Structures are given as C-alpha cells and as structure tokens.
PDB file of C-alpha atoms in Angstrom:
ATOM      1  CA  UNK A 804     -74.689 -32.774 -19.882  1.00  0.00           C
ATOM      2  CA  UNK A 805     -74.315 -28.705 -19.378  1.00  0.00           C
ATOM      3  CA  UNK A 806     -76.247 -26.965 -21.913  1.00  0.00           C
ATOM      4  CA  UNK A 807     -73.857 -24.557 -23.894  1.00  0.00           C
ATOM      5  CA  UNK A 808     -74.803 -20.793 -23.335  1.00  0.00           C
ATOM      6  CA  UNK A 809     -75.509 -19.112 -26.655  1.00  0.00           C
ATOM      7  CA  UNK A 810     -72.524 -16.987 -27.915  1.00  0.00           C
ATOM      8  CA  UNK A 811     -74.980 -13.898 -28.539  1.00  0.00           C
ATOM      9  CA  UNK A 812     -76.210 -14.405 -24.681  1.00  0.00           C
ATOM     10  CA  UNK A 813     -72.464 -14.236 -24.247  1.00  0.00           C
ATOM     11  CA  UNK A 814     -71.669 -11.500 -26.025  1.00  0.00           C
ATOM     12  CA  UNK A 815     -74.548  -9.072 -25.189  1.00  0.00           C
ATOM     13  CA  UNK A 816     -73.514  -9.740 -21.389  1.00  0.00           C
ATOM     14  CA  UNK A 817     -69.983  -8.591 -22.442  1.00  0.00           C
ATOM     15  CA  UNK A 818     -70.383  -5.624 -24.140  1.00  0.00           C
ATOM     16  CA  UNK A 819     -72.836  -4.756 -20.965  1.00  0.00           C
ATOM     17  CA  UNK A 820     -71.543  -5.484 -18.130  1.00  0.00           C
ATOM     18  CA  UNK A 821     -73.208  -5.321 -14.553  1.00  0.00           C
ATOM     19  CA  UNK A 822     -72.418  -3.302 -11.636  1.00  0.00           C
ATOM     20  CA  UNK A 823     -70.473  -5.382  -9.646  1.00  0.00           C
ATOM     21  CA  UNK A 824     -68.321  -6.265 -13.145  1.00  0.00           C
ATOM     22  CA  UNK A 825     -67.679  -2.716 -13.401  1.00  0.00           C
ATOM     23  CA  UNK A 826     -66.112  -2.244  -9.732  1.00  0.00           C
ATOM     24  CA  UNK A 827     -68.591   0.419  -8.656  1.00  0.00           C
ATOM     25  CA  UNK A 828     -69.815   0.324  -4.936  1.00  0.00           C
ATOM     26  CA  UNK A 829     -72.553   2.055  -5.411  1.00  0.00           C
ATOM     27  CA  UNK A 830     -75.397   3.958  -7.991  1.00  0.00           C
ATOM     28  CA  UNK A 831     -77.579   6.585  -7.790  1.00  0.00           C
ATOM     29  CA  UNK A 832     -80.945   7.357  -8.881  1.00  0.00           C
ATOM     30  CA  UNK A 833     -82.657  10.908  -9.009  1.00  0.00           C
ATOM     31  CA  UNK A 834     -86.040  11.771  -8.231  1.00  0.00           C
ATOM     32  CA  UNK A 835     -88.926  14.410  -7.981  1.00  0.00           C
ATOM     33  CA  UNK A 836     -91.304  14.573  -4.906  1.00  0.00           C
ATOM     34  CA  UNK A 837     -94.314  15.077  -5.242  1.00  0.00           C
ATOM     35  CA  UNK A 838     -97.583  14.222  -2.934  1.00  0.00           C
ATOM     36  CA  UNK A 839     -99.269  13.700  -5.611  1.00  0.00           C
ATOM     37  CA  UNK A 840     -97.330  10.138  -6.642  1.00  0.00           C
ATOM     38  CA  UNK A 841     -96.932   9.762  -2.709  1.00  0.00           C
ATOM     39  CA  UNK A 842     -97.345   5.960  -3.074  1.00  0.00           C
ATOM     40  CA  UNK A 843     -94.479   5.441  -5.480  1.00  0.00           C
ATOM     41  CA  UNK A 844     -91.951   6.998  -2.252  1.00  0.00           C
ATOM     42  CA  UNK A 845     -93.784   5.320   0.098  1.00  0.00           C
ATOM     43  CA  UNK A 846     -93.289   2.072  -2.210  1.00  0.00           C
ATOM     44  CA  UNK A 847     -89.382   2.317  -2.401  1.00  0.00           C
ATOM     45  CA  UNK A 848     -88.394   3.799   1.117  1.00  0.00           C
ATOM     46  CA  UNK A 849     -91.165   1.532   3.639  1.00  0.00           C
ATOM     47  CA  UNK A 850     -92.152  -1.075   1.114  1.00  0.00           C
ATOM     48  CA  UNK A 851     -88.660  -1.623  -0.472  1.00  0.00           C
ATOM     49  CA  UNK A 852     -90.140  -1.839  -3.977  1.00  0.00           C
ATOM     50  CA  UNK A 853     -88.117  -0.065  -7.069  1.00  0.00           C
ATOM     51  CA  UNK A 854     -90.502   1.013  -9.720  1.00  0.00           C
ATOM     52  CA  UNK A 855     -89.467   0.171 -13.335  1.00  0.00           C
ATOM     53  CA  UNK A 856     -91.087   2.463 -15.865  1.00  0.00           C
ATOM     54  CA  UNK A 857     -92.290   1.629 -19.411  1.00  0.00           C
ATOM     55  CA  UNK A 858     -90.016   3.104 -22.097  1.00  0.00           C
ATOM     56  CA  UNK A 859     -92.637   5.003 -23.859  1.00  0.00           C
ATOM     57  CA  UNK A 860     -92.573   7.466 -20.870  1.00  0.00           C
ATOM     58  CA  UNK A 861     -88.601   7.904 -21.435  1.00  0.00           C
ATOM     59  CA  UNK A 862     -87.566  11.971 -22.496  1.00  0.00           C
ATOM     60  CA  UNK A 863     -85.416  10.486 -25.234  1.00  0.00           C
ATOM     61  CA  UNK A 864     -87.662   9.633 -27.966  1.00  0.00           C
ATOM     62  CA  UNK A 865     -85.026   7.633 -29.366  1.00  0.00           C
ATOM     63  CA  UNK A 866     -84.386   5.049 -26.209  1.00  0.00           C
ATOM     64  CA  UNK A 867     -85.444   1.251 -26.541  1.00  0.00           C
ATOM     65  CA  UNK A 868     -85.962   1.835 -30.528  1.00  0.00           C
ATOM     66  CA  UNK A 869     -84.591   0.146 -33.669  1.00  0.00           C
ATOM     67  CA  UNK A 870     -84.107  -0.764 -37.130  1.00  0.00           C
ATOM     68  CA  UNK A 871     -84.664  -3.977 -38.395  1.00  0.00           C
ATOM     69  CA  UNK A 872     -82.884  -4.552 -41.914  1.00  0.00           C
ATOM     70  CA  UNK A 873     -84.893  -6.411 -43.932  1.00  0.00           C
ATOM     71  CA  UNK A 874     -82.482  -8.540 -46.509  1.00  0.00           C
ATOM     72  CA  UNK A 875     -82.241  -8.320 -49.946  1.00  0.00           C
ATOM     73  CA  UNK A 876     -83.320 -11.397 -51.959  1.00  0.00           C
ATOM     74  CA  UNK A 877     -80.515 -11.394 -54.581  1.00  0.00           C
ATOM     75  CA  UNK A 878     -77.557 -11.260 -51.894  1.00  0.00           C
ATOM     76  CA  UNK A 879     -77.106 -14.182 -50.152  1.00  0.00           C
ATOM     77  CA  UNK A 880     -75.513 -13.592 -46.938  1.00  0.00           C
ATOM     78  CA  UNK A 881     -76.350 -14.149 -43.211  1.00  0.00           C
ATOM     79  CA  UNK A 882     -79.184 -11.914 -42.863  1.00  0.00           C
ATOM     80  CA  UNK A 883     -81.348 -13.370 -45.457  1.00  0.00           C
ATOM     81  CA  UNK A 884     -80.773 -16.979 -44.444  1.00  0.00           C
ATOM     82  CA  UNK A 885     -81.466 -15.417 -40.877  1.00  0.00           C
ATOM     83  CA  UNK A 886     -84.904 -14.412 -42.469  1.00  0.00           C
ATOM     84  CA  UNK A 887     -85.519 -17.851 -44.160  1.00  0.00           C
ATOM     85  CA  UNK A 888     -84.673 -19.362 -40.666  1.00  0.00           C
ATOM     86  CA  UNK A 889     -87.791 -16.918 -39.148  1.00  0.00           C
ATOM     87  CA  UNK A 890     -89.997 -18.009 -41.725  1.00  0.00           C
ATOM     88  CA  UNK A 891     -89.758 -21.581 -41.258  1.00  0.00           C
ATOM     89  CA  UNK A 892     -90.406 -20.809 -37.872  1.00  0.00           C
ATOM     90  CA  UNK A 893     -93.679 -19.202 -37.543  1.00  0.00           C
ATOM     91  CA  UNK A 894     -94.673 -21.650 -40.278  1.00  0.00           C
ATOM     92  CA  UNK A 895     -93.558 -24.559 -38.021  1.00  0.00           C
ATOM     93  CA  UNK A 896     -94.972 -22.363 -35.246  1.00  0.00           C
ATOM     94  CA  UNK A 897     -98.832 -22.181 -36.635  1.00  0.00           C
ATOM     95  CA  UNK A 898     -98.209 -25.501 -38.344  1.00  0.00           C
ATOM     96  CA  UNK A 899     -98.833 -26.772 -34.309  1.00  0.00           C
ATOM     97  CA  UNK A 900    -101.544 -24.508 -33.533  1.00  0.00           C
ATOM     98  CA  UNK A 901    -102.997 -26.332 -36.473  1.00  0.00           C
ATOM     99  CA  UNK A 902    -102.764 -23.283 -38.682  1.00  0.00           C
ATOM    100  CA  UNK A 903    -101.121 -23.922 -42.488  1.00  0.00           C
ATOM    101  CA  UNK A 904     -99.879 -20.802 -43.826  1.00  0.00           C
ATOM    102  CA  UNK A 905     -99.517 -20.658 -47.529  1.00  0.00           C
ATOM    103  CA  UNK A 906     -96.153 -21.136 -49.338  1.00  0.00           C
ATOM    104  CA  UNK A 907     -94.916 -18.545 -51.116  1.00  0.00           C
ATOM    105  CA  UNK A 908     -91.913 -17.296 -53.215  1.00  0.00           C
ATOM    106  CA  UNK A 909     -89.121 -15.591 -50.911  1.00  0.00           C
ATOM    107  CA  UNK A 910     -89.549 -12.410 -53.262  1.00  0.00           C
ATOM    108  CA  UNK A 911     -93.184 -12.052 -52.624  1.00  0.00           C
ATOM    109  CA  UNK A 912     -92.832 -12.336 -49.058  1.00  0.00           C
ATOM    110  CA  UNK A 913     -89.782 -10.048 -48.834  1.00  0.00           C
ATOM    111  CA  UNK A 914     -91.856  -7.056 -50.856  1.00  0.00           C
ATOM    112  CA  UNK A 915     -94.997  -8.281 -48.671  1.00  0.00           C
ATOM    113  CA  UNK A 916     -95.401  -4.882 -46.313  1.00  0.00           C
ATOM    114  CA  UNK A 917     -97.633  -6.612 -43.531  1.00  0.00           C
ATOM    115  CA  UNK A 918     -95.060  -9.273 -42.873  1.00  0.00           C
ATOM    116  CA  UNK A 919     -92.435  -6.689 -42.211  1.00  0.00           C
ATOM    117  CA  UNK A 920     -95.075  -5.243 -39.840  1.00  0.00           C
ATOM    118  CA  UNK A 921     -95.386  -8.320 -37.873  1.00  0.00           C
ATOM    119  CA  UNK A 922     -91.843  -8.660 -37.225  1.00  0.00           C
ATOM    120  CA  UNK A 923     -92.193  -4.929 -36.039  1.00  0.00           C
ATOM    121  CA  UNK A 924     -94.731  -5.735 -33.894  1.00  0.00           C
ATOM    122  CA  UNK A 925     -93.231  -8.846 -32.018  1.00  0.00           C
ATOM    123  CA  UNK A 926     -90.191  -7.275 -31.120  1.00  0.00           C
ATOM    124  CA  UNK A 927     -92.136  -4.210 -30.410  1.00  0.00           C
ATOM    125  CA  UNK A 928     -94.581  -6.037 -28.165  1.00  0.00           C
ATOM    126  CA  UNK A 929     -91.793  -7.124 -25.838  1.00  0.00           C
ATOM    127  CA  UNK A 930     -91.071  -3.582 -25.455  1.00  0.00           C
ATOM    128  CA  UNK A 931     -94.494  -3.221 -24.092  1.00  0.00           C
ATOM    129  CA  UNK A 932     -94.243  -5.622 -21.593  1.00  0.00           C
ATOM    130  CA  UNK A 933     -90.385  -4.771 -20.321  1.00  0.00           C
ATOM    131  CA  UNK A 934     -89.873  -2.213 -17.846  1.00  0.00           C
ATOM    132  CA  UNK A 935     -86.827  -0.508 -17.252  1.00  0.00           C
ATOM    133  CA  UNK A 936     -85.119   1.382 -13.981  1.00  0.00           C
ATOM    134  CA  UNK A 937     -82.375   3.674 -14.926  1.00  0.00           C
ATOM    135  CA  UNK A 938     -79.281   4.845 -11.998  1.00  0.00           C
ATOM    136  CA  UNK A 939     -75.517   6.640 -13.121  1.00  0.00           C
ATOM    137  CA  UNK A 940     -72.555   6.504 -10.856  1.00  0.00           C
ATOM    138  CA  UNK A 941     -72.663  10.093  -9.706  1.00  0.00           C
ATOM    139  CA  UNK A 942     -74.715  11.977  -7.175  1.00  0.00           C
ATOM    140  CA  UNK A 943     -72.915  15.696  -7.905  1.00  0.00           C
ATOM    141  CA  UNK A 944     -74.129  16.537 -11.731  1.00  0.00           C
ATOM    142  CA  UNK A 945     -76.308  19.759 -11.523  1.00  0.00           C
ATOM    143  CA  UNK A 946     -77.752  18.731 -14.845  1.00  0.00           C
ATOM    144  CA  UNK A 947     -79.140  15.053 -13.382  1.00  0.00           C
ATOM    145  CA  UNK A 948     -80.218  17.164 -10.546  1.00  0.00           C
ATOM    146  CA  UNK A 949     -81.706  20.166 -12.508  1.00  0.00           C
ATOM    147  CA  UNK A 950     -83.618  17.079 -14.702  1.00  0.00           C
ATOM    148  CA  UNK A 951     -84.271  14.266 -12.813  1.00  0.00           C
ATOM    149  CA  UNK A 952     -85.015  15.896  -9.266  1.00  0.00           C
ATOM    150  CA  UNK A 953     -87.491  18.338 -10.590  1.00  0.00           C
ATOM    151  CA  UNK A 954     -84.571  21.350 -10.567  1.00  0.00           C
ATOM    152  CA  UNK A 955     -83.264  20.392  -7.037  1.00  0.00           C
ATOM    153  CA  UNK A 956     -86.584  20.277  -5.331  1.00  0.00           C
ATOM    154  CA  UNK A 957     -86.062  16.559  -5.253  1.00  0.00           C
ATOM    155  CA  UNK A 958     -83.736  13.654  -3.934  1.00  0.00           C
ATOM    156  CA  UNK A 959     -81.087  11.360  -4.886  1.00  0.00           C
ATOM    157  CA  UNK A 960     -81.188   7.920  -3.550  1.00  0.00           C
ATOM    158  CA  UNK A 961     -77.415   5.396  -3.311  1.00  0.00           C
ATOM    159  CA  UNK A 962     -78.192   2.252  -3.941  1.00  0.00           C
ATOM    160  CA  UNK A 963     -75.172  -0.598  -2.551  1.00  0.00           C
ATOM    161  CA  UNK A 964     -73.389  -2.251  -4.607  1.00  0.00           C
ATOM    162  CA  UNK A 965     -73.139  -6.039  -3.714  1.00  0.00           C
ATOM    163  CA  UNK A 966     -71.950  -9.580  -4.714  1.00  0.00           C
ATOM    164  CA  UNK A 967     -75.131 -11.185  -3.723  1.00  0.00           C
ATOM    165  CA  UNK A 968     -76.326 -12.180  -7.654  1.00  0.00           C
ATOM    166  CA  UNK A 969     -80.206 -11.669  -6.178  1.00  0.00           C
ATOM    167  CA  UNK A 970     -79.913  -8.086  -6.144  1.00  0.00           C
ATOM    168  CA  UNK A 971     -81.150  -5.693  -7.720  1.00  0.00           C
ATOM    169  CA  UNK A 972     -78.253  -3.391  -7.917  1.00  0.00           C
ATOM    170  CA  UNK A 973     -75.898  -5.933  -8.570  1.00  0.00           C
ATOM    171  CA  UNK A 974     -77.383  -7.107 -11.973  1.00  0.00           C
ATOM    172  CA  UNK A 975     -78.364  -3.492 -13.668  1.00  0.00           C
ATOM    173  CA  UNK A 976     -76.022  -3.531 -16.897  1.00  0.00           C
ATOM    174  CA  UNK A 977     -74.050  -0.213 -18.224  1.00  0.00           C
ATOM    175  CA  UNK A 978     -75.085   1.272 -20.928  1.00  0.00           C
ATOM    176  CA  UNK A 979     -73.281   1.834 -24.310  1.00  0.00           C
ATOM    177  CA  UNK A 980     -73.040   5.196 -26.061  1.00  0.00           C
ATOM    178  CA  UNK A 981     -72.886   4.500 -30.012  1.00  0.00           C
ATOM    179  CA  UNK A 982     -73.628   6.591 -32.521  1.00  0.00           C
ATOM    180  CA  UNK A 983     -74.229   3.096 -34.908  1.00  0.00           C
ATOM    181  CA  UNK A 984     -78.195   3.104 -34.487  1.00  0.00           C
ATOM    182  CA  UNK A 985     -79.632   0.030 -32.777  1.00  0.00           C
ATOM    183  CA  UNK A 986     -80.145  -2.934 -35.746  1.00  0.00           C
ATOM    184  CA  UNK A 987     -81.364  -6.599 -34.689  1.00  0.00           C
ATOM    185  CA  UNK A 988     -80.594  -8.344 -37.769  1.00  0.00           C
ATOM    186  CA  UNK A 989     -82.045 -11.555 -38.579  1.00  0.00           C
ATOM    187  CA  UNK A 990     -83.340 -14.042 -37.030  1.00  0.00           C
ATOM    188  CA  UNK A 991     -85.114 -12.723 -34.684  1.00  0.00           C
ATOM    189  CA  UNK A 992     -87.824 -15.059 -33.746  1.00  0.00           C
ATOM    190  CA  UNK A 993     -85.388 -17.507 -32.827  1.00  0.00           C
ATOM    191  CA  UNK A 994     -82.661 -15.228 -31.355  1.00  0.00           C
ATOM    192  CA  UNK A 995     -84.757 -12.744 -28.987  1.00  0.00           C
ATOM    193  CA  UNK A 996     -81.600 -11.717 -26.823  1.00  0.00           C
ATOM    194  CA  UNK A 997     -81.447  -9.338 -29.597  1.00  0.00           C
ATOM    195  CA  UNK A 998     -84.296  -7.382 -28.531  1.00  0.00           C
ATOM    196  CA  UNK A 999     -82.144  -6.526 -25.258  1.00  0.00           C
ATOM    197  CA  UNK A1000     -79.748  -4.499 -27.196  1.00  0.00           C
ATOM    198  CA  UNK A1001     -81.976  -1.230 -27.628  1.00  0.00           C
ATOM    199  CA  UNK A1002     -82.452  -1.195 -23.641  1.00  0.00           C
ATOM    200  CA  UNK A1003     -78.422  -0.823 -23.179  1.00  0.00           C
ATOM    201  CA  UNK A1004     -77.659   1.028 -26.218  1.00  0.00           C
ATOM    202  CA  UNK A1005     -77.978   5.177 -26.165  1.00  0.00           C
ATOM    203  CA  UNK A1006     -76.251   8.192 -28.385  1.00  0.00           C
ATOM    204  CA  UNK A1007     -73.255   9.561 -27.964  1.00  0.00           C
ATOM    205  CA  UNK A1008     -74.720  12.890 -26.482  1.00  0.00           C
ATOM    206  CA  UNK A1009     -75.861  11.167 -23.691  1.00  0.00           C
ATOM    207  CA  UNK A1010     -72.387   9.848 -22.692  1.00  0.00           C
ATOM    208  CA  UNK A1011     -72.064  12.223 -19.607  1.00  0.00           C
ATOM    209  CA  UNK A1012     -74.431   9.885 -18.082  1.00  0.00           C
ATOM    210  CA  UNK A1013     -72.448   7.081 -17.372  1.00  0.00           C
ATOM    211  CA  UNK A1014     -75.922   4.918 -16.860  1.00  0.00           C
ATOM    212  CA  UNK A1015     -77.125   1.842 -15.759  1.00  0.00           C
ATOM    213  CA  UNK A1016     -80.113  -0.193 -16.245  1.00  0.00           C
ATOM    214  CA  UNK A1017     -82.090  -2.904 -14.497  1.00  0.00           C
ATOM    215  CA  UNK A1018     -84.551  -4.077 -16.862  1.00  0.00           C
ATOM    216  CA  UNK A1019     -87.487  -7.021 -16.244  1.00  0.00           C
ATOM    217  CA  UNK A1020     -90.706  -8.385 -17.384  1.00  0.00           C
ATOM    218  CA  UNK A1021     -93.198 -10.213 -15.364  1.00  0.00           C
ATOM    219  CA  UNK A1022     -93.769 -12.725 -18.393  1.00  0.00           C
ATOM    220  CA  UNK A1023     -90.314 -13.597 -18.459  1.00  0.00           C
ATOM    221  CA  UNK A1024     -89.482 -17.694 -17.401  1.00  0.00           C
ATOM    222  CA  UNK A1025     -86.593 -16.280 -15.137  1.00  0.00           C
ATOM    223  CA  UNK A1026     -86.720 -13.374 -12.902  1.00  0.00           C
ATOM    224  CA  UNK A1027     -86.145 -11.906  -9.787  1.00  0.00           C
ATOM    225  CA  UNK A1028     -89.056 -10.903  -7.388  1.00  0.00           C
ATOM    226  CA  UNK A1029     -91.044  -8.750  -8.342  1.00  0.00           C
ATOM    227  CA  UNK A1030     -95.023  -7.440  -8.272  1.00  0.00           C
ATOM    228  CA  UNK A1031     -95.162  -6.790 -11.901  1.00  0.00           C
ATOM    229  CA  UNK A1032     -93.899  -2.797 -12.295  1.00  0.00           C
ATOM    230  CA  UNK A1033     -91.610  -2.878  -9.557  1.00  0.00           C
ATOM    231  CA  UNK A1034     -88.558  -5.343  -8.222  1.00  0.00           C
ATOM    232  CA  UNK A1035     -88.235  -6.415  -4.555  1.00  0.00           C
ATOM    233  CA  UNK A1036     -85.058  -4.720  -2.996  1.00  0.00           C
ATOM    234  CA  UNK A1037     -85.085  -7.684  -0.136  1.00  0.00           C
ATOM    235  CA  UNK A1038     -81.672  -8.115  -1.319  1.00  0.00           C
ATOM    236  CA  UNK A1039     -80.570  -4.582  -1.402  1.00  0.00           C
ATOM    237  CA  UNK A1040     -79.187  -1.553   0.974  1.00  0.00           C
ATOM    238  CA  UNK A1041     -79.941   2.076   0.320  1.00  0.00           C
ATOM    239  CA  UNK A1042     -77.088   3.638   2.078  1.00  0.00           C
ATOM    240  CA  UNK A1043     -77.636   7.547   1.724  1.00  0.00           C
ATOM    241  CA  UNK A1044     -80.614   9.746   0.685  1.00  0.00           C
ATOM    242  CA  UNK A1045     -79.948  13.495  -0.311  1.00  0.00           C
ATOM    243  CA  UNK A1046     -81.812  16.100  -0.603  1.00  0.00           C
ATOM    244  CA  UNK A1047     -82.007  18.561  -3.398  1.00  0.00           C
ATOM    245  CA  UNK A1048     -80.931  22.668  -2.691  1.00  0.00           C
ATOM    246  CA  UNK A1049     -83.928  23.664  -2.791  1.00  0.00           C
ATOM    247  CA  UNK A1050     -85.758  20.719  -1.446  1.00  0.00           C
ATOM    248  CA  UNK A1051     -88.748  22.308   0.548  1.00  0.00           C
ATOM    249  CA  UNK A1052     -88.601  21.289   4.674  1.00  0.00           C
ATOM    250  CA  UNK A1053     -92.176  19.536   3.847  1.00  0.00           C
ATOM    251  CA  UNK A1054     -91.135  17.044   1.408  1.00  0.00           C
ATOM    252  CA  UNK A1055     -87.835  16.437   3.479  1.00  0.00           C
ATOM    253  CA  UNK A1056     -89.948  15.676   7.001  1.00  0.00           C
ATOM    254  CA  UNK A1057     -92.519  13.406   4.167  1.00  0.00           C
ATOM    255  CA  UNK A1058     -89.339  11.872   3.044  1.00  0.00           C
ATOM    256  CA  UNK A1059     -87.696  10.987   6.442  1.00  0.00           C
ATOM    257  CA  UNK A1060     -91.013   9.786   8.141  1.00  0.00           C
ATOM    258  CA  UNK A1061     -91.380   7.486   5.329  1.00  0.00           C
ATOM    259  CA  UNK A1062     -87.476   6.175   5.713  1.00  0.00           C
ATOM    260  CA  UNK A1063     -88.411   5.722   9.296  1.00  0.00           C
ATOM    261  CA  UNK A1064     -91.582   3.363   8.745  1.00  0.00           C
ATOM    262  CA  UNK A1065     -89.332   0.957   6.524  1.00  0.00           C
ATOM    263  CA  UNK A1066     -86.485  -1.307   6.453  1.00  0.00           C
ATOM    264  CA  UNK A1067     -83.511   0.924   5.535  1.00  0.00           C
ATOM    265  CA  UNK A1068     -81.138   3.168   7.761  1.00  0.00           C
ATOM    266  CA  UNK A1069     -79.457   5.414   5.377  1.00  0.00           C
ATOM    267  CA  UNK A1070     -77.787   8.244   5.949  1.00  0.00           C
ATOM    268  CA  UNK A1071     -79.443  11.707   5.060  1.00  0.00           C
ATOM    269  CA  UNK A1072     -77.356  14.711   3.447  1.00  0.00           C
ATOM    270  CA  UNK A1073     -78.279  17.577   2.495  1.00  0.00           C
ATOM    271  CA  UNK A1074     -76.886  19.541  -0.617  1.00  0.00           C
ATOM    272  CA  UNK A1075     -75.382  22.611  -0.985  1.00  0.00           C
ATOM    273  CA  UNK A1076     -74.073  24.746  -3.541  1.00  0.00           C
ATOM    274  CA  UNK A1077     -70.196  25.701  -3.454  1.00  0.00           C
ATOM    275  CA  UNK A1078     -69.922  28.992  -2.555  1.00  0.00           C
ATOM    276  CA  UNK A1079     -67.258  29.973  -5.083  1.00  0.00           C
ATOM    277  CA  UNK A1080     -67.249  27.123  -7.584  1.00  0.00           C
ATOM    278  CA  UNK A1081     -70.113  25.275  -9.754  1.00  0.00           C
ATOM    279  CA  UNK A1082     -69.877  22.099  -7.861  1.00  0.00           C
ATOM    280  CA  UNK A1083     -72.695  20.516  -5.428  1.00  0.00           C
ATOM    281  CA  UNK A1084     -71.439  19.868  -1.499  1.00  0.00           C
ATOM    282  CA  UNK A1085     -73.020  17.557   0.779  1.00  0.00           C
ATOM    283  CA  UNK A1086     -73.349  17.903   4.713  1.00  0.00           C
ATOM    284  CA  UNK A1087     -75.077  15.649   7.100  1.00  0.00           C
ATOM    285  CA  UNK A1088     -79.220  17.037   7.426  1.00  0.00           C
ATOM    286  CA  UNK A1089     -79.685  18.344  10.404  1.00  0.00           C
ATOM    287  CA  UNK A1090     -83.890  18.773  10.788  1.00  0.00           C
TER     288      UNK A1090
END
C-alpha cells in the first residue's frame, strides 16, 4: 500500500517550487576570488563539489530565522492542541529512553520559560546542521556583482538546468518574498517540514533577487551525494563562467587553469560595461 505524502510536505513543495518547475534553463551564482580560499575554487571547478554555507554566515541577519507562537491556554484552537500533541511526544519520547518526566498542569508548562527554550533550541539545532547554497536567474545585476563578486573583481558561474531529479540544480527551490515573518506553529516535533520554511522565505526588499536555494544536511535519512559541506555536481553542467570588469588577469589565468584540470567545458566571457547605458555586456575572453 503507497504511503500518503503529508499535505504540509505537499504544500511547502508548492509554494516553493524547483528549478526545473519554474521553466528556467539555467542559474547563476556569484563569487569573490581570492587565493586565500583557493581550495573552495579548486573544489567546484576540478573537484565538481558546490559548497553550502551555514546560515549564520548569511549578510541578512534576518535569513533562516523565526517566531514560534506559543498558544494561549484559555483559547482552544489548533495551535494549542498542536502543543499538547508535542508534549505527549517528548514524554512518549523519554518515556523509551527510560526517562519519566513529571506531569504537570498545561498552565504551568505553558508559563514554564525553559520549555519554550527547548523548543527554540530543537528547531534551532537543525539550523546548525543545514547548509544552504544560494543562485538567482540573472548574470547582468551590477548590484549581485558589486556584492557577491567582491565589486566585480570576481566571477559568475551558470549552472544547467536539467530534468535529471539527481541534480543539484534541478532541485534548488525559489524563494518567497513575504513581508508575514516566518512562524512554525505547533506541532513541531512531529511536523519538522516546518523548519524548511525559514530557508525559502525572505523580505520583500530582497525581491530583486529572484533566488534560489539548494539546501542539505549530512544527518538527513535522504540525500543526495555529498561530503558533508558541499554536494557532488556528478549530475550537473556548468555551461559559462564570467568574469567580473575588473577581474585582475591573475585570478582569470588561476580561474581557467583550474577549469582546465576538471570535468567541465564551459564557456568563458568576459564582462564589460555599456559604454552609454548602465547595463553589463558580455564578450567571449580572449587571454
């Protein structure tokens, strides 16, 4: 008998959809270079290995965080029945471990301050674990460039966009722009697809983005390859690299020898400024 797919699962994948759901052929991702974090290029051009970064080291202090509500005792509705549902959890839960945790009144744990803490702290802790690759749909934006690529001393990498379900690419999810603040509602212990909402869920100011994420954790029971910070791009393509305006001849010879000594063929283009607009051109590098 097929196991039904929980309708939160369901609706979490709706609301962010992947990639190849979207229609888009391709994404982008921005980067400084610097000889200094030599190994991380080398990693994703020879060793076809995308780092994922923890969200701590994010410039938006507000990505991957949340509020959790905590219910009020003399309204019965879905939330506190959610929280009832958590609580008979972690009792069954240290019940096996051979643990009995004292029964108590729902008021006194509801106004108990370390037991909102450890909800805090479990959803928190998966945070801690999860690492998270971000890519938008556009490789012209002076801003992402000016950012992201260290003020156009960098590169921008295209990534393919495929229907092969093992790649990379394929499965990062679009983010929403709200200005509703993230909320994962109760329960929680028993419902941790909410947890994934914070990764895919940004302000409104950050709209011009149009972003993506791929998102893992090497703890989780289903994933795809990966050596614990980065994901294996066996299934993937880069198809272009370019380089930044004022992308020093250096980096661009560091970044080419290291293209060579891997398993990709992209093409290389260099940027340009338009010479009487604000808008980024792109011609094929010649060394």
């Amino acid at each position: 008998m097929q196991r039904e797919i929980d309708p939160l699962i369901l609706q979490v994948a709706e609301d962010h959809k992947t990639a190849y759901q979207t229609g888009k052929d391709g994404l982008f991702r921005y980067s400084l270079y610097s000889k200094k974090y030599a190994y991380r290029h080398a990693a994703l051009f020879t060793d076809g290995l995308l780092y994922h970064s923890n969200p701590n080291s994010f410039n938006d202090p507000f990505d991957c965080k949340f509020h959790i509500p905590f219910p009020d005792p003399l309204i019965d509705d879905d939330n506190l029945k959610g929280f009832i549902s958590d609580i008979e959890f972690m009792h069954k839960l240290y019940e096996e471990l051979g643990i009995a945790l004292p029964r108590r009144s729902m008021d006194s744990i509801l106004s108990d301050a370390s037991i909102r803490e450890s909800f805090y702290k479990a959803i928190s802790g998966e945070y801690e674990k999860t690492r998270v690759c971000c890519f938008t749909s556009k490789n012209d934006n002076p801003l992402f460039w000016s950012h992201y690529a260290n003020s156009h001393k960098g590169y921008c990498v295209r990534f393919a966009v495929t229907d092969n379900p093992k790649s990379v690419i394929h499965n990062a999810r679009q983010i929403v722009y709200s200005e509703d603040y993230p909320t994962i509602t109760f329960p929680i212990m028993t419902k941790l697809v909410k947890a994934l909402i914070p990764y895919f869920r940004k302000s409104k100011e950050w709209e011009y983005e149009d972003e993506y994420r791929s998102i893992f954790s090497p703890h989780w029971f289903k994933q795809l390859e990966n050596n614990g910070e980065s994901l294996l791009l066996t299934n993937d393509k880069i198809t272009d690299v370019y380089f930044g305006v004022k992308m020093s001849d250096e980096d661009k010879k560091d970044v080419i020898q290291l293209i060579d000594d891997g398993p990709f063929t992209p093409q290389i283009w260099q940027t340009k400024t338009h010479h009487s607009k604000y808008e980024l051109e792109f011609e094929a590098y010649k060394p």
